[in-house]
Each structure stands twice: as C-alpha cells, then as structure tokens.
Coordinates of C-alpha atoms in Angstrom, one line a residue:
M1 CA 0.1 0.1 0.1
S2 CA 1.3 3.4 -0.8
I3 CA 2.3 5.9 1.6
V4 CA 0.6 8.6 -0.9
T5 CA -2.5 6.7 -0.7
E6 CA -2.7 6.2 2.9
K7 CA -2.2 10.1 3.3
R8 CA -4.8 10.9 0.9
L9 CA -7.2 8.8 2.7
K10 CA -6.2 10.0 5.9
D11 CA -6.8 13.6 4.7
R12 CA -9.9 12.7 3.0
S13 CA -11.4 11.1 6.2
G14 CA -9.8 13.6 9.0
S15 CA -7.8 10.0 10.2
K16 CA -10.7 8.2 11.1
C17 CA -12.5 5.0 10.1
E18 CA -14.9 5.8 7.3
I19 CA -17.1 3.2 8.3
S20 CA -17.4 3.5 12.1
G21 CA -15.4 7.0 13.1
S22 CA -13.1 5.3 15.1
E23 CA -9.6 7.0 15.2
E24 CA -7.8 3.5 16.8
N25 CA -5.7 0.8 14.4
L26 CA -6.5 2.3 11.0
V27 CA -5.7 0.5 7.9
V28 CA -6.4 0.6 4.3
Y29 CA -8.4 -1.5 2.6
L30 CA -8.4 -2.0 -1.3
V31 CA -12.2 -2.8 -1.9
S32 CA -12.1 -6.1 -4.1
P33 CA -12.3 -6.7 -7.2
K34 CA -10.3 -3.7 -7.4
T35 CA -6.4 -4.3 -7.7
E36 CA -4.8 -0.4 -8.0
A37 CA -4.3 1.0 -4.5
I38 CA -5.3 4.3 -5.4
P39 CA -7.7 6.1 -2.9
E40 CA -10.7 5.8 -5.2
N41 CA -10.6 2.0 -4.9
C42 CA -9.6 2.0 -1.3
I43 CA -11.1 3.1 2.1
L44 CA -9.7 4.0 5.5
I45 CA -11.0 1.3 8.3
T46 CA -10.2 0.0 11.8
K47 CA -8.2 -3.3 11.5
S48 CA -11.1 -5.2 13.3
L49 CA -13.7 -4.0 10.5
K50 CA -11.1 -5.1 7.9
D51 CA -10.9 -8.4 9.7
Q52 CA -14.6 -9.0 9.8
I53 CA -15.2 -8.3 6.0
E54 CA -12.5 -10.7 5.1
N55 CA -13.5 -13.1 7.5
P56 CA -17.4 -13.1 7.4
E57 CA -18.0 -15.8 10.0
T58 CA -16.4 -13.3 12.4
T59 CA -18.5 -10.5 11.4
N60 CA -20.1 -8.7 14.7
A61 CA -23.5 -6.5 13.8
N62 CA -22.5 -4.1 16.8
D63 CA -19.1 -3.4 15.3
W64 CA -21.3 -2.0 12.1
R65 CA -23.5 0.4 13.7
G66 CA -21.9 3.2 11.7
L67 CA -23.5 2.1 8.2
S68 CA -26.4 4.2 8.5
D69 CA -24.2 6.9 8.2
S70 CA -21.1 5.8 5.9
M71 CA -23.8 4.6 3.4
W72 CA -24.3 8.3 2.6
N73 CA -20.7 9.4 2.4
E74 CA -19.7 10.7 -1.0
N75 CA -16.6 8.4 -1.7
L76 CA -17.5 5.7 -3.7
P77 CA -15.4 3.0 -2.2
V78 CA -17.1 3.5 1.3
Q79 CA -20.8 3.6 -0.3
I80 CA -19.5 0.3 -1.8
V81 CA -18.3 -1.2 1.5
S82 CA -21.5 0.3 3.0
W83 CA -23.5 -1.7 0.7
R84 CA -21.8 -4.9 0.9
M85 CA -22.1 -5.1 4.7
L86 CA -25.9 -3.9 4.8
A87 CA -26.3 -6.9 2.8
R88 CA -24.4 -9.2 4.6
L89 CA -26.2 -8.2 7.6
K90 CA -29.6 -8.3 6.0
N91 CA -30.5 -4.5 6.5
H92 CA -33.0 -4.5 3.9
D93 CA -34.6 -1.2 5.2
L94 CA -31.3 0.9 5.0
L95 CA -30.4 -1.2 1.6
E96 CA -33.8 -0.1 -0.1
M97 CA -32.7 3.8 0.9
M98 CA -29.6 3.4 -0.7
Y99 CA -29.1 4.3 -4.5
L100 CA -25.8 3.3 -6.5
E101 CA -25.4 4.0 -10.3
E102 CA -25.2 0.8 -12.2
D103 CA -21.5 0.3 -12.6
A104 CA -21.0 0.9 -8.9
L105 CA -23.8 -1.6 -7.9
E106 CA -22.0 -3.9 -10.3
W107 CA -18.9 -3.5 -7.9
A108 CA -21.0 -3.8 -4.8
K109 CA -22.3 -7.0 -6.1
A110 CA -19.0 -8.3 -7.2
T111 CA -18.6 -10.2 -3.7
G112 CA -21.8 -11.7 -4.1
E113 CA -23.0 -10.4 -0.3
D114 CA -26.6 -10.0 -1.8
Q115 CA -26.7 -13.5 -2.3
D116 CA -28.1 -16.3 -0.3
D117 CA -25.2 -18.3 1.2
E118 CA -26.5 -21.5 -0.9
G119 CA -26.1 -19.8 -4.3
K120 CA -23.0 -17.6 -3.3
I121 CA -19.6 -19.5 -4.5
I122 CA -17.1 -18.2 -1.9
H123 CA -12.8 -19.1 -2.7
K124 CA -11.2 -19.9 0.1
D125 CA -7.5 -20.8 0.9
S126 CA -6.2 -23.8 2.6
N127 CA -6.7 -21.9 5.9
G128 CA -10.0 -20.8 5.2
N129 CA -9.6 -17.3 4.2
I130 CA -11.6 -15.8 1.5
L131 CA -10.0 -15.0 -1.8
F132 CA -10.9 -12.5 -4.1
D133 CA -9.9 -11.4 -7.6
G134 CA -6.4 -9.6 -7.3
D135 CA -5.3 -11.6 -4.1
S136 CA -1.6 -12.9 -4.1
V137 CA -1.2 -16.3 -2.7
V138 CA 1.7 -18.9 -2.2
L139 CA 1.5 -22.4 -3.2
I140 CA 1.7 -24.9 0.1
K141 CA 2.7 -27.9 -2.0
D142 CA 4.6 -28.5 -5.4
L143 CA 1.9 -29.0 -8.4
D144 CA 2.6 -30.9 -11.3
V145 CA 1.0 -29.0 -14.1
K146 CA -0.8 -31.0 -16.7
G147 CA -0.1 -30.0 -20.3
A148 CA 2.9 -28.4 -19.3
N149 CA 6.7 -29.8 -18.7
F150 CA 7.2 -28.3 -15.4
T151 CA 6.5 -28.6 -11.7
A152 CA 5.0 -25.2 -9.7
K153 CA 7.1 -25.4 -6.5
R154 CA 5.8 -25.0 -2.8
G155 CA 6.5 -21.7 -1.7
A156 CA 5.9 -20.1 -5.3
A157 CA 4.0 -16.6 -5.5
V158 CA 1.1 -16.2 -7.6
H159 CA 0.0 -12.5 -8.0
N160 CA -3.3 -11.3 -9.4
I161 CA -5.1 -14.0 -8.8
K162 CA -8.4 -14.5 -10.9
L163 CA -11.3 -16.5 -9.2
V164 CA -13.1 -19.4 -11.5
F165 CA -16.6 -17.9 -11.1
D166 CA -18.4 -21.2 -11.0
N167 CA -15.8 -23.3 -9.3
A168 CA -15.5 -22.3 -5.7
E169 CA -12.1 -25.0 -5.7
Q170 CA -10.0 -23.0 -8.5
I171 CA -8.7 -19.9 -9.1
E172 CA -6.1 -19.0 -12.2
G173 CA -3.2 -17.2 -11.9
R174 CA 0.6 -17.5 -13.8
V175 CA 3.3 -19.5 -12.6
E176 CA 6.8 -19.6 -14.3
G177 CA 5.1 -17.3 -17.1
Q178 CA 2.3 -20.2 -17.6
H179 CA -1.5 -19.2 -16.9
I180 CA -2.6 -22.2 -14.8
V181 CA -5.8 -23.4 -12.9
I182 CA -4.9 -24.1 -9.5
L183 CA -7.3 -25.5 -6.6
T184 CA -7.6 -23.5 -3.9
Q185 CA -6.7 -26.1 -1.4
Y186 CA -3.4 -25.6 -2.5
V187 CA -2.8 -22.3 -2.0
K188 CA -2.4 -19.7 1.1
K189 CA -3.6 -16.2 0.9
T190 CA -0.6 -13.8 1.6
K191 CA -1.5 -10.2 3.5

C-alpha cells in the first residue's frame, strides 16, 4: 500500500475510520475486485472491521452501527463497503434507501454479499481465508502442471489471481510465465 494513498485517505477522512468514525488501529482496505491501491479504490478502516470483511464468520453486527451514516458518504468505495455490509447483515430497510449507479452496483455485487449463502460461491484458501480477484497467494505444495512440462514449486507466489466464477475450488494465475488453474486447497493467501 502506498504511503501517498494512505495520506490521501487520512486527509479525506480526517484520520478516522470511514465506517465507524474510530481513530484507533486504522488500515487501508482495497475494495475488491479492484487491484490498484489508489484512493478511488480504497477506504480507511479499523483493522477489526477489515478482518470482519475478510472473514464473514467473525462479523459482529454491533461493530457496524456506523453504516447508517457511512452509506451516505460521498466517496464511492465507502458506499460500496457500506452496501456490502448492509447486504451481509440483511438490513433491507437501509439497503432500499441506498442508491448506486449501475456500474457502482455491479462493483458492490462483485463479492456476492447480496446472495443467499446457498447460491454464493466463496473461494477460500487452505486456511479458510476468503480469496478475492487480485489477491496474492503462495503455493503450499509442489504441483505437477498438466499440459506443461514443469512443476509449480511450493512457496511460489502467484499474484493478481482470478477466481473461477463457477467453481469455488479453483483460481487462475501465472506461475513461471504459464497461465494455470490452481486448486484453492493448495494455496495460502498472503497479506
């Protein structure tokens, strides 16, 4: 994350979490599936809330009381995160009051927060961390690559992954210059 982006986010938010208003433990959060860490794609948020976004099973509704204010924030990435969390928390009253342009709504729906859990395809690494387009992962096992004459070695980094939209157990990425499909059970997300 660039220092310039963090400074611009602090200036934009008054050095406060753009969701809760807290001034403690602030981090920059890149709103997936965006991959460029510029202020137009990021928000300043507490580490606790960021962790809850990335690990839905840890979501504590009380920590998200600021959504009724942040949903009206003038900055689009704040609106996107607010929409996603309102959808996750099934707060339909506030969701119905929100208006997003069509392309913004598409960005908001990119993680499937608005879908029922049965219909949602969630990609998780070997440790159960949720994967998003653009994440970086490390291979945890040597993998023989079918159709190519090489083995993807354990510890190899795979940057800017793409999720296979219809299969929660597969991601795509480049290893040794080759575009390959990798099973999520053999990768670990890097922070």
